[in-house]
CSV table of C-alpha atoms and ligand atoms in Angstrom, one decimal:
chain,number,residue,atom,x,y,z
A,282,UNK,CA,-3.3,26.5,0.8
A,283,UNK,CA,-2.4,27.3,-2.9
A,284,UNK,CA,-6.3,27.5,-3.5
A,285,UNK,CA,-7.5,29.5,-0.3
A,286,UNK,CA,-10.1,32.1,-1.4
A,287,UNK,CA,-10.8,30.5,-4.8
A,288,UNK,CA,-14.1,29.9,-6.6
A,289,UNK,CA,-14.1,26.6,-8.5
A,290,UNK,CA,-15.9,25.1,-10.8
A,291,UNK,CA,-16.0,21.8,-12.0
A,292,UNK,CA,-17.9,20.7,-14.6
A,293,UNK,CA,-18.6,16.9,-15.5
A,294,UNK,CA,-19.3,14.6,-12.5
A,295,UNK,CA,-20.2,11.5,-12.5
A,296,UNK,CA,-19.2,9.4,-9.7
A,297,UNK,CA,-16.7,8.6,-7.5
A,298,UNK,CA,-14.7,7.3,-10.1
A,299,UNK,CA,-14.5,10.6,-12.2
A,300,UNK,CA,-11.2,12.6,-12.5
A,301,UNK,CA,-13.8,15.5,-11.8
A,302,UNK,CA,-13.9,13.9,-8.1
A,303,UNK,CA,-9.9,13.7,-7.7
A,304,UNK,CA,-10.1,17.4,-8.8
A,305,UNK,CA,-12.3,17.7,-6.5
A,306,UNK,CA,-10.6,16.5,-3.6
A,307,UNK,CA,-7.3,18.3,-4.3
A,308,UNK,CA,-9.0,21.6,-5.1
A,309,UNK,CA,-10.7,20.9,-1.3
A,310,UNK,CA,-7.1,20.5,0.7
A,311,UNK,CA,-5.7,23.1,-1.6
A,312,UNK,CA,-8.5,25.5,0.4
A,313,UNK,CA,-10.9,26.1,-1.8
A,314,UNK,CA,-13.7,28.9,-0.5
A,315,UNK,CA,-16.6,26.9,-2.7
A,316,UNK,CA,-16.5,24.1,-5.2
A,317,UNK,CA,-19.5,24.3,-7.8
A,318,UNK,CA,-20.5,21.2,-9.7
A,319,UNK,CA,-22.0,20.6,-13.2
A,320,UNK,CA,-23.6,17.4,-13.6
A,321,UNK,CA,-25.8,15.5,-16.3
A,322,UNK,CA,-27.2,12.6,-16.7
A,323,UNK,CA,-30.2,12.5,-13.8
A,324,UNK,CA,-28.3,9.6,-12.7
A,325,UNK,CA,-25.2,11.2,-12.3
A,326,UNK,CA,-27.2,14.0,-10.4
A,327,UNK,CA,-28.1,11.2,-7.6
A,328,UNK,CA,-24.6,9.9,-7.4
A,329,UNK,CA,-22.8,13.6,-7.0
A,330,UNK,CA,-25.3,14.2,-4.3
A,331,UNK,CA,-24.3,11.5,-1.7
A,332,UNK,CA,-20.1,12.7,-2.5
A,333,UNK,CA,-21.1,15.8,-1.6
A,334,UNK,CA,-21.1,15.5,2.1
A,335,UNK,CA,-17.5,14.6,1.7
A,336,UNK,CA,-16.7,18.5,0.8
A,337,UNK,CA,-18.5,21.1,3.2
A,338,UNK,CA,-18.3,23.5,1.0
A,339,UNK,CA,-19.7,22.1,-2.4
A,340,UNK,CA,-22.7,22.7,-4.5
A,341,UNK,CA,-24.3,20.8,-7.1
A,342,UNK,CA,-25.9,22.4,-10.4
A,343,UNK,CA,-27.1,20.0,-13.7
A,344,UNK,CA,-25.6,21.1,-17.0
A,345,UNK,CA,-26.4,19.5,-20.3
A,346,UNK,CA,-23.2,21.6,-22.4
A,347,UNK,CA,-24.6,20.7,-26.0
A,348,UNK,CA,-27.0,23.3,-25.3
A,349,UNK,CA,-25.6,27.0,-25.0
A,350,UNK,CA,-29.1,28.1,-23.5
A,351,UNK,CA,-28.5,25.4,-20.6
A,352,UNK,CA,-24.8,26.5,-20.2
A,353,UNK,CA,-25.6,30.5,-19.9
A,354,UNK,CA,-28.6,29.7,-17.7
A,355,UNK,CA,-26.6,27.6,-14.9
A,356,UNK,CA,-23.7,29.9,-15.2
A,357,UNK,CA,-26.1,33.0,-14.1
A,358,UNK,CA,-27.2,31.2,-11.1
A,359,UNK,CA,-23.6,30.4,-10.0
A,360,UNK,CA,-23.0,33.9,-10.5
A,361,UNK,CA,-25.7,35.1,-8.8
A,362,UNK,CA,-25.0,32.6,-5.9
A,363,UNK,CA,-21.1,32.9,-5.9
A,364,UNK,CA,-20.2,36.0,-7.7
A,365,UNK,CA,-17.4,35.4,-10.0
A,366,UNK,CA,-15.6,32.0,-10.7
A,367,UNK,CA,-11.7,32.0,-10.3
A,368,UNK,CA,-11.2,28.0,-11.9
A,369,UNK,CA,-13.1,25.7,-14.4
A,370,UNK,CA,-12.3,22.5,-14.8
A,371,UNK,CA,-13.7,20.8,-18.1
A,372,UNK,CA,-14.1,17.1,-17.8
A,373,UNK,CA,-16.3,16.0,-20.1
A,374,UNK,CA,-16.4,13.8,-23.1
A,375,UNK,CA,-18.7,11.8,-24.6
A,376,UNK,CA,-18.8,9.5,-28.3
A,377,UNK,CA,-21.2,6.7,-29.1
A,378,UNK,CA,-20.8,3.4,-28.1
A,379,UNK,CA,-20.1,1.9,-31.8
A,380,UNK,CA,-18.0,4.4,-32.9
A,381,UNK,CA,-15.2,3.0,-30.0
A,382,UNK,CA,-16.4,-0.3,-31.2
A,383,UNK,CA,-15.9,-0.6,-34.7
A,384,UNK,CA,-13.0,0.3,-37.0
A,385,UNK,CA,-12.5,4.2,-37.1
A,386,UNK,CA,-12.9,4.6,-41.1
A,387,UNK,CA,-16.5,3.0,-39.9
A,388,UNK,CA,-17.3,6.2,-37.9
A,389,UNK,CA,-20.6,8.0,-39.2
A,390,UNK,CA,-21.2,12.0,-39.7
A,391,UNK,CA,-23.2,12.0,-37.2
A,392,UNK,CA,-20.9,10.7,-34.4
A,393,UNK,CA,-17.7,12.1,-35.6
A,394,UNK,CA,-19.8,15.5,-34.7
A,395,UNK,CA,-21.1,14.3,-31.6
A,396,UNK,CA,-18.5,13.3,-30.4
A,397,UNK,CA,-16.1,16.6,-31.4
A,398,UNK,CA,-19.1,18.9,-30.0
A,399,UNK,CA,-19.6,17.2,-26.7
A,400,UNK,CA,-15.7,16.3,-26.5
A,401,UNK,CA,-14.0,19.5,-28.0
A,402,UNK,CA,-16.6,22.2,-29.0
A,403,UNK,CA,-18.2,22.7,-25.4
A,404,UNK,CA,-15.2,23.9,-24.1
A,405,UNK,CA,-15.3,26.9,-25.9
A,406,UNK,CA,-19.1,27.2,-25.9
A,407,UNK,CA,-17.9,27.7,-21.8
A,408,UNK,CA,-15.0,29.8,-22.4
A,409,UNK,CA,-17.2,32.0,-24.2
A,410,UNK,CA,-20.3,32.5,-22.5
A,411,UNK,CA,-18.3,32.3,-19.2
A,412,UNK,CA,-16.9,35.6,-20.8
A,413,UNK,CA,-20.1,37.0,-22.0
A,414,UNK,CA,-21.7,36.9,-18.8
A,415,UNK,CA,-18.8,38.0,-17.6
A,416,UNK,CA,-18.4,35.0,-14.7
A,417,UNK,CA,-14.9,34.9,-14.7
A,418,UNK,CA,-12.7,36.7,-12.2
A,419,UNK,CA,-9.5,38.9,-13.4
A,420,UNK,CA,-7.0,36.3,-13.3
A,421,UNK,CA,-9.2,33.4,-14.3
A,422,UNK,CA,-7.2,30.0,-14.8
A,423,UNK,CA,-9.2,27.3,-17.4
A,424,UNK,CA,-8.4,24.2,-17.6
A,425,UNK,CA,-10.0,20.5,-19.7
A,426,UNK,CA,-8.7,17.4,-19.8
A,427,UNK,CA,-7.2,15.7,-22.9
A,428,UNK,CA,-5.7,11.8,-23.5
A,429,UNK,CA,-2.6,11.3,-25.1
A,430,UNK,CA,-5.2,9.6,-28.2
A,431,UNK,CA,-5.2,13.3,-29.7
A,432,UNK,CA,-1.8,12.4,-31.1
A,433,UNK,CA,-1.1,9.0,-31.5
A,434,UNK,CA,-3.3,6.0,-32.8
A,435,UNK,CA,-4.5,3.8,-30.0
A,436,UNK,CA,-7.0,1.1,-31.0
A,437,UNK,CA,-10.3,1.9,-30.0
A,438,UNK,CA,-9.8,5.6,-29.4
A,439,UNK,CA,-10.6,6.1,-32.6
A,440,UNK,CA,-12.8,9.7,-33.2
A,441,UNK,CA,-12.3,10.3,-29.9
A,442,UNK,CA,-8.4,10.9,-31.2
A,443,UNK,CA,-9.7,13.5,-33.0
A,444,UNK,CA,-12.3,15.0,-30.6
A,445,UNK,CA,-9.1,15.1,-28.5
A,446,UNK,CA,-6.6,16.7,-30.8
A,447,UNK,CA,-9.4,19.6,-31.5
A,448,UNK,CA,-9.5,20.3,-27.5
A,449,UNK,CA,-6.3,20.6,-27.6
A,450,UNK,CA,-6.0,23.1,-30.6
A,451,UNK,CA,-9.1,24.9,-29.0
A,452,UNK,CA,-6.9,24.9,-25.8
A,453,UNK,CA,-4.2,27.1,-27.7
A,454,UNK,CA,-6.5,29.4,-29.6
A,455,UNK,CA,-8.5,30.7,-26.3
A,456,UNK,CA,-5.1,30.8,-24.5
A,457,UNK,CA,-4.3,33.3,-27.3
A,458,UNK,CA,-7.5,35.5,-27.3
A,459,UNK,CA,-8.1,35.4,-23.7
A,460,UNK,CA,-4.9,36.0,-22.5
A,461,UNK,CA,-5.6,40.1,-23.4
A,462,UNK,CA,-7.8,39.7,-20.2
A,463,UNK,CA,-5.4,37.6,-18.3
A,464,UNK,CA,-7.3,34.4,-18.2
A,465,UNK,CA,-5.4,31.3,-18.6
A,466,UNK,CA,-6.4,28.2,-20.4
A,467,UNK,CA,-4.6,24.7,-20.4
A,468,UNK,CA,-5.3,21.2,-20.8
A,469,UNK,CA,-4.1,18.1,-18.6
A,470,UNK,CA,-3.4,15.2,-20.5
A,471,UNK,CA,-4.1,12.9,-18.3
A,472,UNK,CA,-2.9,9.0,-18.2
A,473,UNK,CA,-5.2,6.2,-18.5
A,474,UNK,CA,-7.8,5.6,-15.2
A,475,UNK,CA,-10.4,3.2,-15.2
A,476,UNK,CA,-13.8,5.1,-14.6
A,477,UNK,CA,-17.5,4.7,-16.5
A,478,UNK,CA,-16.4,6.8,-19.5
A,479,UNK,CA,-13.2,5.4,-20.1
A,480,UNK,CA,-14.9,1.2,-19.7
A,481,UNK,CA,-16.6,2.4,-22.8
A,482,UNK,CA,-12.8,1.9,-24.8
A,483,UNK,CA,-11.9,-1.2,-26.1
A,484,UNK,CA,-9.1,-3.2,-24.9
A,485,UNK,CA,-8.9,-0.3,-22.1
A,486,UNK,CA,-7.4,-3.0,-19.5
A,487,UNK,CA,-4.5,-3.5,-22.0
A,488,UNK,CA,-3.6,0.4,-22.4
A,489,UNK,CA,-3.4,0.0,-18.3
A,490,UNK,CA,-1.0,-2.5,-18.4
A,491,UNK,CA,1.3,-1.9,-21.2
A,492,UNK,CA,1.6,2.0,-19.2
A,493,UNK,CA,2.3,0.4,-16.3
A,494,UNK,CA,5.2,-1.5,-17.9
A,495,UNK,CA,6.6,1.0,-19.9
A,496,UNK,CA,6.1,4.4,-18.2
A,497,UNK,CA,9.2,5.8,-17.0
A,498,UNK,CA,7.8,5.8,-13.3
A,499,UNK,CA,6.2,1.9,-13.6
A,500,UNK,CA,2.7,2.8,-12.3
A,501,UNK,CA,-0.6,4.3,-13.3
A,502,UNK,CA,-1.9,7.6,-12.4
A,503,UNK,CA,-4.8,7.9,-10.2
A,504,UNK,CA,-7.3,10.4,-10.1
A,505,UNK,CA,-6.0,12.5,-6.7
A,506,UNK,CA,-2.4,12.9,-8.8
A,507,UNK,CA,-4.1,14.3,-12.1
A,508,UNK,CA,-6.4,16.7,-9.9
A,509,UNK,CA,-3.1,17.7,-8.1
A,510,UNK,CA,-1.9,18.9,-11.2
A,511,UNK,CA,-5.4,20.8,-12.1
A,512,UNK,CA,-5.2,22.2,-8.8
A,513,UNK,CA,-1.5,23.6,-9.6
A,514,UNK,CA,-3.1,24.8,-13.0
A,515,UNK,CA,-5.6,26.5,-11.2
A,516,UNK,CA,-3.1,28.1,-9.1
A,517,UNK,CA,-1.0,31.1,-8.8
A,518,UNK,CA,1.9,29.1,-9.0
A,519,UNK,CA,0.9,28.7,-12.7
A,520,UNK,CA,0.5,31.6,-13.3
A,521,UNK,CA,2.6,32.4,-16.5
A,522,UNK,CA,1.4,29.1,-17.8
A,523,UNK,CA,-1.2,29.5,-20.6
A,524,UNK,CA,-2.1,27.5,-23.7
A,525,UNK,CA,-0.1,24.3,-22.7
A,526,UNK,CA,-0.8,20.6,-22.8
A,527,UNK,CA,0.9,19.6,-19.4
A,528,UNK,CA,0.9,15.6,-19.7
A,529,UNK,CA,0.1,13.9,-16.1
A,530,UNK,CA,0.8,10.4,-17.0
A,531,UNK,CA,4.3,9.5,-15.1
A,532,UNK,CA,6.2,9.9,-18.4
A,533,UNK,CA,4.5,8.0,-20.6
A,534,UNK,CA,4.5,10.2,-23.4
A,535,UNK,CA,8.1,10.8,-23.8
A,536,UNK,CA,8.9,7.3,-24.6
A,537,UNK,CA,9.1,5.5,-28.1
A,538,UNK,CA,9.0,1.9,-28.1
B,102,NAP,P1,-16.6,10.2,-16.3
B,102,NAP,O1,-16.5,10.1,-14.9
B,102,NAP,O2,-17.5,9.3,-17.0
B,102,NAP,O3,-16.8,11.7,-16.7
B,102,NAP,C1,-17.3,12.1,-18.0
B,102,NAP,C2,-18.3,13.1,-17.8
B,102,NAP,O4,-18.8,13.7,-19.0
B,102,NAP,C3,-19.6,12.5,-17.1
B,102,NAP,O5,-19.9,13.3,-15.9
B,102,NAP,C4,-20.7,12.8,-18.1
B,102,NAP,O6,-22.0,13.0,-17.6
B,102,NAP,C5,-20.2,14.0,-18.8
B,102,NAP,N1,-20.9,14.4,-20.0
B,102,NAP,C6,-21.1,13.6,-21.1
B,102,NAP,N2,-22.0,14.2,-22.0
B,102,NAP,C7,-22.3,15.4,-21.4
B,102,NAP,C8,-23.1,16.5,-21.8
B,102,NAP,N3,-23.8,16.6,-22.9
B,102,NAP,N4,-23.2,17.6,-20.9
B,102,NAP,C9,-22.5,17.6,-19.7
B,102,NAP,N5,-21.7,16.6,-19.3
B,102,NAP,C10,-21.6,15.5,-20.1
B,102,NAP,O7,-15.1,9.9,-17.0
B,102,NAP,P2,-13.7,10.5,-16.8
B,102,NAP,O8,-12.8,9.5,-17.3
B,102,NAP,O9,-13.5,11.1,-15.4
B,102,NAP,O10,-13.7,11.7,-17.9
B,102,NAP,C11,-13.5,13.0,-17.6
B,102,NAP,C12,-12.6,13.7,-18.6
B,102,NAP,O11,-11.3,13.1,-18.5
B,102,NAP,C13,-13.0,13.4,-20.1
B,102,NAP,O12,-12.8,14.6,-20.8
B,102,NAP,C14,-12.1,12.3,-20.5
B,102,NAP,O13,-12.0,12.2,-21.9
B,102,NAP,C15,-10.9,12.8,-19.8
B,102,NAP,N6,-9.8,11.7,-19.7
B,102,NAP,C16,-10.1,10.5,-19.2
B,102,NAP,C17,-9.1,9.6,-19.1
B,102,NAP,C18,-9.3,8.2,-18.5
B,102,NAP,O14,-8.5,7.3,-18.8
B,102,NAP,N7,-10.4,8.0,-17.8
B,102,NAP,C19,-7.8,9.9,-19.5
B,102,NAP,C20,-7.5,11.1,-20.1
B,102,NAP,C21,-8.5,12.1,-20.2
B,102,NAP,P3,-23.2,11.9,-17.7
B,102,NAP,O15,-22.6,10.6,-17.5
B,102,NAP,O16,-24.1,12.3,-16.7
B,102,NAP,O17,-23.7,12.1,-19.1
Protein backbone atom coordinates (compact mmCIF):
# COMPACT_ATOMS: atom_id res chain seq x y z
CA UNK A 1 0.00 0.00 0.00
CA UNK A 2 2.60 2.49 -1.42
CA UNK A 3 -0.06 5.34 -0.72
CA UNK A 4 -1.38 4.29 2.85
CA UNK A 5 -1.78 7.36 4.97
CA UNK A 6 -1.64 9.86 2.07
CA UNK A 7 -3.64 12.98 1.36
CA UNK A 8 -4.37 13.34 -2.44
CA UNK A 9 -5.50 15.70 -4.44
CA UNK A 10 -6.66 15.60 -7.75
CA UNK A 11 -7.49 18.38 -9.58
CA UNK A 12 -9.43 18.25 -13.07
CA UNK A 13 -12.30 15.67 -13.24
CA UNK A 14 -14.48 15.31 -15.64
CA UNK A 15 -15.93 11.96 -16.11
CA UNK A 16 -15.29 8.55 -16.21
CA UNK A 17 -13.24 8.90 -19.08
CA UNK A 18 -10.61 11.40 -17.42
CA UNK A 19 -7.07 10.26 -16.66
CA UNK A 20 -7.93 12.15 -13.33
CA UNK A 21 -10.35 8.98 -12.75
CA UNK A 22 -7.57 6.28 -13.51
CA UNK A 23 -5.45 8.37 -11.01
CA UNK A 24 -8.09 8.04 -9.12
CA UNK A 25 -8.49 4.46 -8.98
CA UNK A 26 -4.78 3.69 -8.54
CA UNK A 27 -4.18 6.24 -5.85
CA UNK A 28 -7.46 4.20 -4.08
CA UNK A 29 -5.75 0.49 -4.15
CA UNK A 30 -2.47 2.19 -3.57
CA UNK A 31 -4.37 3.07 0.14
CA UNK A 32 -4.99 6.38 -0.01
CA UNK A 33 -6.43 7.82 3.55
CA UNK A 34 -8.64 10.61 1.36
CA UNK A 35 -8.83 11.55 -2.19
CA UNK A 36 -9.91 15.31 -2.76
CA UNK A 37 -11.37 16.42 -6.10
CA UNK A 38 -11.32 19.64 -8.11
CA UNK A 39 -13.92 19.92 -10.57
CA UNK A 40 -15.31 22.66 -13.15
CA UNK A 41 -17.60 22.90 -15.37
CA UNK A 42 -21.24 22.51 -13.32
CA UNK A 43 -21.50 19.67 -15.59
CA UNK A 44 -18.62 18.05 -14.70
CA UNK A 45 -19.62 18.61 -10.98
CA UNK A 46 -22.80 16.24 -11.67
CA UNK A 47 -20.77 13.61 -13.39
CA UNK A 48 -17.91 13.39 -10.51
CA UNK A 49 -20.63 13.07 -8.05
CA UNK A 50 -22.27 9.70 -9.20
CA UNK A 51 -18.08 8.18 -9.47
CA UNK A 52 -17.79 9.01 -6.23
CA UNK A 53 -19.56 6.19 -4.55
CA UNK A 54 -16.98 4.06 -6.28
CA UNK A 55 -14.16 5.48 -3.74
CA UNK A 56 -15.42 5.57 0.09
CA UNK A 57 -13.10 7.82 0.91
CA UNK A 58 -13.45 10.74 -1.73
CA UNK A 59 -14.55 14.29 -1.70
CA UNK A 60 -15.60 16.57 -4.21
CA UNK A 61 -14.72 20.41 -4.32
CA UNK A 62 -15.38 22.89 -7.76
CA UNK A 63 -12.32 24.79 -8.84
CA UNK A 64 -12.27 27.23 -11.74
CA UNK A 65 -7.91 27.56 -11.78
CA UNK A 66 -7.83 30.81 -14.04
CA UNK A 67 -8.81 32.49 -10.97
CA UNK A 68 -6.09 32.59 -8.09
CA UNK A 69 -8.94 33.82 -5.70
CA UNK A 70 -10.93 30.52 -6.53
CA UNK A 71 -7.79 28.41 -6.23
CA UNK A 72 -6.67 29.87 -2.58
CA UNK A 73 -10.29 29.79 -1.47
CA UNK A 74 -10.85 25.84 -2.22
CA UNK A 75 -7.48 25.05 -1.06
CA UNK A 76 -8.30 26.59 2.62
CA UNK A 77 -11.31 24.47 2.92
CA UNK A 78 -9.34 21.33 2.01
CA UNK A 79 -7.05 22.37 4.59
CA UNK A 80 -9.27 23.09 7.04
CA UNK A 81 -11.18 19.73 6.25
CA UNK A 82 -7.98 17.57 5.69
CA UNK A 83 -5.06 19.27 7.14
CA UNK A 84 -2.17 19.13 4.78
CA UNK A 85 -2.12 17.53 1.26
CA UNK A 86 0.70 14.94 0.62
CA UNK A 87 -0.02 14.57 -3.58
CA UNK A 88 -1.52 16.90 -6.41
CA UNK A 89 -2.27 15.74 -9.42
CA UNK A 90 -2.68 18.42 -12.24
CA UNK A 91 -4.91 17.30 -15.02
CA UNK A 92 -6.15 20.01 -16.70
CA UNK A 93 -5.97 21.60 -20.06
CA UNK A 94 -8.02 23.50 -21.98
CA UNK A 95 -7.59 25.57 -25.81
CA UNK A 96 -10.42 26.76 -27.97
CA UNK A 97 -12.07 24.73 -30.32
CA UNK A 98 -10.65 26.61 -33.63
CA UNK A 99 -7.41 26.89 -32.59
CA UNK A 100 -7.14 22.74 -32.79
CA UNK A 101 -9.10 23.23 -35.87
CA UNK A 102 -7.40 25.50 -38.10
CA UNK A 103 -3.72 25.71 -39.09
CA UNK A 104 -1.48 26.74 -36.07
CA UNK A 105 0.06 30.04 -37.76
CA UNK A 106 -3.90 30.77 -37.61
CA UNK A 107 -3.91 30.73 -33.82
CA UNK A 108 -5.04 34.27 -32.28
CA UNK A 109 -3.45 36.24 -29.09
CA UNK A 110 -6.09 35.53 -27.36
CA UNK A 111 -6.11 31.71 -27.45
CA UNK A 112 -2.45 31.11 -27.67
CA UNK A 113 -2.83 32.75 -23.95
CA UNK A 114 -5.77 30.87 -22.96
CA UNK A 115 -4.77 28.12 -23.78
CA UNK A 116 -0.86 28.47 -22.10
CA UNK A 117 -2.77 29.86 -18.81
CA UNK A 118 -5.29 27.22 -18.41
CA UNK A 119 -2.82 24.49 -19.91
CA UNK A 120 0.64 25.56 -18.41
CA UNK A 121 0.33 28.76 -16.06
CA UNK A 122 -2.18 27.13 -13.49
CA UNK A 123 0.13 24.77 -12.47
CA UNK A 124 2.21 27.12 -10.91
CA UNK A 125 -0.63 29.41 -9.84
CA UNK A 126 -1.20 25.88 -7.56
CA UNK A 127 2.31 25.13 -6.75
CA UNK A 128 2.44 28.54 -5.40
CA UNK A 129 -0.47 29.22 -3.45
CA UNK A 130 -0.43 25.61 -2.28
CA UNK A 131 2.88 26.95 -0.67
CA UNK A 132 1.55 30.23 0.54
CA UNK A 133 -1.07 28.70 2.40
CA UNK A 134 1.15 26.43 3.31
CA UNK A 135 -1.19 23.16 2.28
CA UNK A 136 1.48 20.99 1.50
CA UNK A 137 3.01 18.37 3.71
CA UNK A 138 7.02 18.05 4.23
CA UNK A 139 7.70 15.68 1.62
CA UNK A 140 5.07 16.83 -0.77
CA UNK A 141 5.20 15.01 -4.34
CA UNK A 142 3.53 17.24 -7.43
CA UNK A 143 2.75 16.01 -10.26
CA UNK A 144 0.69 17.42 -14.10
CA UNK A 145 0.32 15.70 -17.08
CA UNK A 146 1.95 16.57 -20.33
CA UNK A 147 1.53 14.95 -24.22
CA UNK A 148 4.44 14.07 -26.08
CA UNK A 149 2.91 17.38 -28.58
CA UNK A 150 5.32 19.71 -26.27
CA UNK A 151 8.11 18.37 -28.49
CA UNK A 152 7.22 17.21 -31.65
CA UNK A 153 4.69 18.61 -34.41
CA UNK A 154 1.49 16.59 -34.46
CA UNK A 155 -1.26 17.91 -36.69
CA UNK A 156 -3.84 19.41 -34.78
CA UNK A 157 -2.01 19.80 -31.51
CA UNK A 158 -1.06 22.87 -32.58
CA UNK A 159 -0.84 25.69 -29.45
CA UNK A 160 -1.55 23.15 -27.35
CA UNK A 161 2.31 21.94 -28.32
CA UNK A 162 3.29 24.93 -26.84
CA UNK A 163 0.97 25.18 -23.80
CA UNK A 164 2.65 21.70 -23.33
CA UNK A 165 6.27 22.38 -23.75
CA UNK A 166 5.75 25.42 -21.13
CA UNK A 167 4.31 22.81 -18.44
CA UNK A 168 6.97 20.99 -18.94
CA UNK A 169 9.63 23.94 -18.46
CA UNK A 170 7.39 25.05 -15.44
CA UNK A 171 7.77 21.36 -14.30
CA UNK A 172 11.70 21.87 -14.02
CA UNK A 173 11.74 25.34 -12.65
CA UNK A 174 9.44 24.47 -9.46
CA UNK A 175 11.36 21.18 -9.10
CA UNK A 176 14.35 23.58 -8.73
CA UNK A 177 12.87 26.10 -6.17
CA UNK A 178 10.83 23.77 -4.30
CA UNK A 179 13.08 21.25 -3.83
CA UNK A 180 14.84 23.52 -0.69
CA UNK A 181 11.63 22.39 1.06
CA UNK A 182 11.71 18.84 -0.21
CA UNK A 183 8.63 18.95 -2.47
CA UNK A 184 8.81 17.14 -5.54
CA UNK A 185 7.38 18.10 -8.93
CA UNK A 186 7.12 15.98 -12.16
CA UNK A 187 5.16 15.56 -15.10
CA UNK A 188 3.68 12.29 -16.80
CA UNK A 189 3.69 12.36 -20.32
CA UNK A 190 1.08 10.44 -20.96
CA UNK A 191 0.14 8.41 -24.42
CA UNK A 192 -2.77 9.15 -26.38
CA UNK A 193 -6.45 8.14 -24.59
CA UNK A 194 -9.67 8.91 -25.97
CA UNK A 195 -11.64 11.13 -23.39
CA UNK A 196 -13.93 14.55 -23.90
CA UNK A 197 -10.75 16.77 -24.01
CA UNK A 198 -8.68 14.83 -26.17
CA UNK A 199 -12.16 14.29 -28.98
CA UNK A 200 -11.60 17.99 -29.33
CA UNK A 201 -8.00 17.06 -31.55
CA UNK A 202 -8.20 16.48 -34.95
CA UNK A 203 -7.45 13.34 -36.65
CA UNK A 204 -7.18 12.03 -32.83
CA UNK A 205 -8.41 8.38 -34.01
CA UNK A 206 -5.36 8.36 -36.35
CA UNK A 207 -2.66 9.34 -33.49
CA UNK A 208 -4.38 6.04 -31.79
CA UNK A 209 -3.63 3.93 -34.41
CA UNK A 210 -0.46 4.81 -35.86
CA UNK A 211 0.80 4.39 -31.71
CA UNK A 212 -0.62 1.26 -31.70
CA UNK A 213 1.40 0.16 -34.68
CA UNK A 214 4.49 1.64 -33.97
CA UNK A 215 4.97 1.66 -30.17
CA UNK A 216 7.53 -0.60 -29.01
CA UNK A 217 4.85 -2.53 -26.80
CA UNK A 218 1.89 -2.58 -29.86
CA UNK A 219 -0.90 -1.20 -27.72
CA UNK A 220 -2.33 2.01 -26.23
CA UNK A 221 -2.20 3.11 -22.73
CA UNK A 222 -5.24 3.30 -20.74
CA UNK A 223 -6.07 5.50 -18.08
CA UNK A 224 -5.46 2.84 -14.85
CA UNK A 225 -1.63 2.38 -16.37
CA UNK A 226 -0.90 6.30 -16.57
CA UNK A 227 -2.48 6.74 -13.01
CA UNK A 228 -0.23 3.73 -11.95
CA UNK A 229 2.61 5.70 -12.76
CA UNK A 230 1.14 9.05 -10.89
CA UNK A 231 0.56 6.92 -8.14
CA UNK A 232 4.42 5.75 -8.21
CA UNK A 233 5.17 9.55 -8.59
CA UNK A 234 3.28 10.32 -5.72
CA UNK A 235 5.07 7.75 -3.78
CA UNK A 236 7.95 7.20 -1.60
CA UNK A 237 9.31 4.97 -4.02
CA UNK A 238 10.00 8.26 -6.05
CA UNK A 239 11.29 9.82 -3.85
CA UNK A 240 14.68 11.12 -5.29
CA UNK A 241 12.74 11.78 -8.48
CA UNK A 242 12.11 15.53 -9.04
CA UNK A 243 11.83 17.77 -12.08
CA UNK A 244 11.41 14.82 -14.65
CA UNK A 245 9.17 14.22 -17.66
CA UNK A 246 8.60 10.38 -17.13
CA UNK A 247 6.86 9.35 -20.55
CA UNK A 248 3.93 6.64 -19.90
CA UNK A 249 3.15 5.83 -23.41
CA UNK A 250 4.67 2.07 -23.91
CA UNK A 251 7.68 3.48 -25.74
CA UNK A 252 6.49 5.52 -28.11
CA UNK A 253 8.69 8.28 -27.64
CA UNK A 254 11.88 6.62 -28.21
CA UNK A 255 11.24 5.67 -31.69
CA UNK A 256 12.07 7.58 -35.05
CA UNK A 257 10.22 6.52 -37.96
P1 LIG B 1 -10.68 15.56 -19.50
O1 LIG B 1 -11.29 14.42 -18.82
O2 LIG B 1 -11.54 16.36 -20.41
O3 LIG B 1 -10.00 16.50 -18.41
C1 LIG B 1 -9.63 17.84 -18.66
C2 LIG B 1 -10.04 18.62 -17.44
O4 LIG B 1 -9.60 19.98 -17.50
C3 LIG B 1 -11.58 18.69 -17.29
O5 LIG B 1 -11.94 18.19 -16.02
C4 LIG B 1 -11.87 20.17 -17.39
O6 LIG B 1 -12.99 20.58 -16.62
C5 LIG B 1 -10.59 20.73 -16.80
N1 LIG B 1 -10.51 22.18 -17.00
C6 LIG B 1 -10.58 22.88 -18.16
N2 LIG B 1 -10.57 24.22 -17.89
C7 LIG B 1 -10.48 24.34 -16.52
C8 LIG B 1 -10.45 25.44 -15.62
N3 LIG B 1 -10.51 26.73 -16.05
N4 LIG B 1 -10.36 25.19 -14.28
C9 LIG B 1 -10.32 23.91 -13.81
N5 LIG B 1 -10.35 22.83 -14.62
C10 LIG B 1 -10.45 23.03 -15.96
O7 LIG B 1 -9.44 15.08 -20.41
P2 LIG B 1 -8.08 14.30 -20.09
O8 LIG B 1 -7.63 13.81 -21.40
O9 LIG B 1 -8.27 13.37 -18.97
O10 LIG B 1 -7.09 15.47 -19.69
C11 LIG B 1 -6.41 15.53 -18.44
C12 LIG B 1 -4.97 15.99 -18.66
O11 LIG B 1 -4.26 14.96 -19.36
C13 LIG B 1 -4.82 17.25 -19.49
O12 LIG B 1 -3.74 18.02 -19.00
C14 LIG B 1 -4.44 16.68 -20.86
O13 LIG B 1 -3.76 17.61 -21.68
C15 LIG B 1 -3.55 15.55 -20.42
N6 LIG B 1 -3.25 14.53 -21.43
C16 LIG B 1 -4.26 13.93 -22.11
C17 LIG B 1 -3.96 12.97 -23.06
C18 LIG B 1 -5.05 12.28 -23.84
O14 LIG B 1 -4.75 11.71 -24.90
N7 LIG B 1 -6.28 12.28 -23.38
C19 LIG B 1 -2.62 12.62 -23.32
C20 LIG B 1 -1.61 13.25 -22.60
C21 LIG B 1 -1.93 14.21 -21.65
P3 LIG B 1 -14.39 21.08 -17.35
O15 LIG B 1 -14.61 20.15 -18.49
O16 LIG B 1 -15.39 20.96 -16.28
O17 LIG B 1 -14.11 22.49 -17.78
Amino acid sequence: MILEGKNVLIMGIRNKWSIAWGAALSAYKAGAKNIIFTYNSESSGEKSKQLLEEIPNATLYQCDVSNDEAIKETFNKIKEKFGRIDCILHSIAHANTEDLRNDFIKTSREGFLHACEISAYSFVAVARIADEIDLLSDDASLVALSYYGAEKVLNGYNVMGIAKAALESSVRYLASELGNKNIRVNAVSAGPIKTLSAKGIKDFNTILDVVEKRAPLKRNVTKEEVGDVVTFLFSDMSRCITGQVIYADNGYEIMGI
